[in-house]
Amino acid sequence: MTTNDFPRVCTPAGPVPAVAPFWNRQRTSQMPSHRYRDVYSRVEVPLTERDWPTRRLVQAPLWVPVDLRDGNQALAEPMDPERKRRFFELMVKMGYKEIEVGYPSASQTDYDFVRLIAETDIAPEDVTIVVFTPARRDLIERTVASIRGIRNQVVIHMYTATAPVWRDVVLDKDRDELRELILSGGRDVLEFAGHLPNVRFEFSPEVFNLTEPDYVIELCDAMTELWEATPDRPVILNLPATVEIATPNVYADQIEYMHKGLARRDAVILSVHPHNDRGTGIAGAELAILAGAQRVEGCIFGNGERTGNVDIATLALNLHAQGIDPMIDFSDIDEIRRTVEYSNRLEIHPRHPYVGDLVHTAFSGTHQDAIKKGFAEHRARAADEGRPEGGLEWRVPYLPIDPADIGRSYDAVIRVNSQSGKGGIAYLLETDYGIELPRRLQIDFARRVQEHADSTGLEINAATLLELFEDNYLNLGTDVIELLDLGSLSENNKTTTRVSVLIDGIQRSGSYDTIGPVEAVTQLLGEHGIPIDVLSLHQTSLTAGADSEALTLMEYRDAQGTRWAAGKDRSILTASVKAVISAASSSAAVAAS
């Protein structure tokens, strides 16, 4: 290592602490940690007798996804109506029964989406709709206007920041002044919506975890008294860790203090809204449930401001892994992931718990061996007991849940590592030919390479990999379907796409308005008995420069399941269309065999 390596990184050079044992030689660093105070110096944590450490998680809380509001406001490009509706429909399909749908006083798009719910049947009658508002009269009035006509149960969620720094720096109000502001907002909510029989109320003292405990109790009790909370019409008190500032046990203590100290506790639904600034949002939520929380607000896969809201998908699947029904369906986690990525326009990390492309993949040979032996024991036990494998207790090493529970195959677990290790599949294709495979295609291709290696016993080089790639994805039944013509015409602000293909020697043509070439070709093929559902398109250039060829890698679904095809051409658009033709040719050939 030279002195120029990492020039802005300062190697700790201070003294070794006197209390350090001999085996710990870490030195004092130059980090300015003295600038910060620990949580106990910033807020009182009064609870001394705790019950939560002795409790166990035994059932799922009420999950409340806030992706359409809290998650949406954290996006560089907030969701348009189509993406928002698609996400909402996914949540309903998965089984969520209370969904925060927007901030209607802050955005016309959010207001219009709430009106869409009022004017259509996209929300089943057993789904509660939550709308968000600050404690300001004009914004509360607009929020209530947005929910007019909704037949579902509705929750009006009012919030105000209550912590000392926010009172002093942001709001410029003392405790009494802020209390009056909050109560005034609560009275406005009652004036505009108190008479509506399907409406309940929620209050969030934002930055609860940095607010004085006695003040939070005072505010929350005042709100439940004002709103006349009863067991038949309970008030939700939502206690956010707006900025995570302590270890999860501190949040649990704060929640248990509220759980034990609130008036009218049987008329309160105690809710939490953890963020993930310290990376412990999941743990904070789990301990908060042990401490008395009944409801959890968060985002599916954890989108949100800064480091995100708590990930309610991971929380739910953590329960599943402990034998507790999460009350939400994750049996096609890849479809869920695709929809969340489509709506948020953010990719999910390959190591993200449960949903990442690599979470069931073992690259270590010893891990892989243990997993293979675990699968063999699982199958043998199923045969001995005469029971289906899916009904047996799961105890395969390194895999906390059965990938099949969430719609994953076992190929990703036991195939990819051995093949990427032997042949360097992805590396060779990318470095020698410029073909960059998405992770899921690497998994599919690795299985095909394994089959070839098993049948030939030969070492696989880059040229053989390319030949296998083209045979399996690029040159699929081109004698079955051929692209004859593809063109588009724009006239009077309307674009028409013309398509002509040859199917088994017969020319088929179509003309389609307001859709692109890929959608037009897909629709024409579907009209002639070859349905193809395009799931994702990945495009790359095979070489650098103006003469480079474009390669489109397409994930699609047909009657045989989810598969891959590819198309290559100087034009990116034509390469994508050729990928569709390749997929359709393969699908038609398999169907005819």
Short mmCIF file of N, CA, C and O in Angstrom, two decimals, residues 26 38 73 90 92 95 138 279 283 304 322 352 356 407 454 514 517 579 584:
data_model
loop_
_atom_site.label_atom_id
_atom_site.label_comp_id
_atom_site.label_asym_id
_atom_site.label_seq_id
_atom_site.Cartn_x
_atom_site.Cartn_y
_atom_site.Cartn_z
N GLN A 26 -7.42 -1.69 18.81
CA GLN A 26 -8.03 -0.54 18.14
C GLN A 26 -7.60 0.76 18.83
O GLN A 26 -7.55 0.84 20.06
N ASP A 38 -25.71 11.16 23.68
CA ASP A 38 -26.45 9.90 23.68
C ASP A 38 -27.92 10.17 23.98
O ASP A 38 -28.29 11.26 24.46
N GLN A 73 -43.57 10.26 -0.93
CA GLN A 73 -42.96 11.59 -0.79
C GLN A 73 -41.44 11.51 -0.68
O GLN A 73 -40.76 12.53 -0.73
N LEU A 90 -51.97 -4.09 -5.68
CA LEU A 90 -51.11 -5.14 -5.13
C LEU A 90 -51.34 -5.29 -3.63
O LEU A 90 -51.48 -6.42 -3.12
N VAL A 92 -53.94 -4.61 -1.85
CA VAL A 92 -55.24 -5.24 -1.62
C VAL A 92 -55.14 -6.74 -1.88
O VAL A 92 -55.63 -7.56 -1.09
N GLY A 95 -53.56 -8.74 0.85
CA GLY A 95 -54.36 -8.92 2.06
C GLY A 95 -54.28 -7.80 3.07
O GLY A 95 -54.78 -7.93 4.19
N ASP A 138 -57.28 24.73 7.21
CA ASP A 138 -57.60 24.68 5.79
C ASP A 138 -57.20 23.35 5.16
O ASP A 138 -57.89 22.82 4.27
N GLY A 279 -30.36 1.68 11.18
CA GLY A 279 -30.36 0.33 10.63
C GLY A 279 -31.02 -0.69 11.53
O GLY A 279 -30.88 -1.90 11.31
N ALA A 283 -35.76 -4.35 14.24
CA ALA A 283 -35.67 -4.74 15.65
C ALA A 283 -36.52 -3.83 16.53
O ALA A 283 -37.19 -4.29 17.45
N GLY A 304 -38.53 4.96 1.92
CA GLY A 304 -38.91 6.08 2.77
C GLY A 304 -37.79 7.09 2.87
O GLY A 304 -36.69 6.89 2.35
N GLN A 322 -40.95 -17.85 12.11
CA GLN A 322 -41.11 -18.30 13.48
C GLN A 322 -42.38 -19.13 13.68
O GLN A 322 -42.76 -19.43 14.81
N HIS A 352 -31.23 -7.87 -0.13
CA HIS A 352 -32.36 -7.47 0.72
C HIS A 352 -33.02 -8.72 1.31
O HIS A 352 -33.26 -9.69 0.59
N GLY A 356 -34.38 -10.22 -2.13
CA GLY A 356 -33.23 -10.01 -2.99
C GLY A 356 -32.91 -11.23 -3.84
O GLY A 356 -33.15 -12.38 -3.44
N GLY A 407 -42.50 -18.51 -3.62
CA GLY A 407 -42.53 -18.65 -5.07
C GLY A 407 -41.18 -18.77 -5.73
O GLY A 407 -41.08 -18.63 -6.95
N ASP A 454 -22.71 -31.58 -17.51
CA ASP A 454 -22.98 -32.96 -17.07
C ASP A 454 -23.02 -33.93 -18.23
O ASP A 454 -22.59 -35.08 -18.12
N THR A 514 -51.70 4.22 -30.04
CA THR A 514 -51.25 4.68 -28.72
C THR A 514 -50.46 3.65 -27.92
O THR A 514 -50.36 3.77 -26.70
N PRO A 517 -44.12 -0.35 -30.11
CA PRO A 517 -43.89 -1.52 -30.96
C PRO A 517 -43.88 -2.84 -30.19
O PRO A 517 -44.43 -3.84 -30.68
N ALA A 579 -36.65 -9.96 -29.52
CA ALA A 579 -36.72 -10.76 -28.30
C ALA A 579 -38.13 -11.30 -28.09
O ALA A 579 -38.31 -12.46 -27.70
N ALA A 584 -41.92 -15.81 -28.46
CA ALA A 584 -43.14 -16.37 -29.03
C ALA A 584 -42.85 -17.63 -29.84
O ALA A 584 -43.61 -18.60 -29.81
#
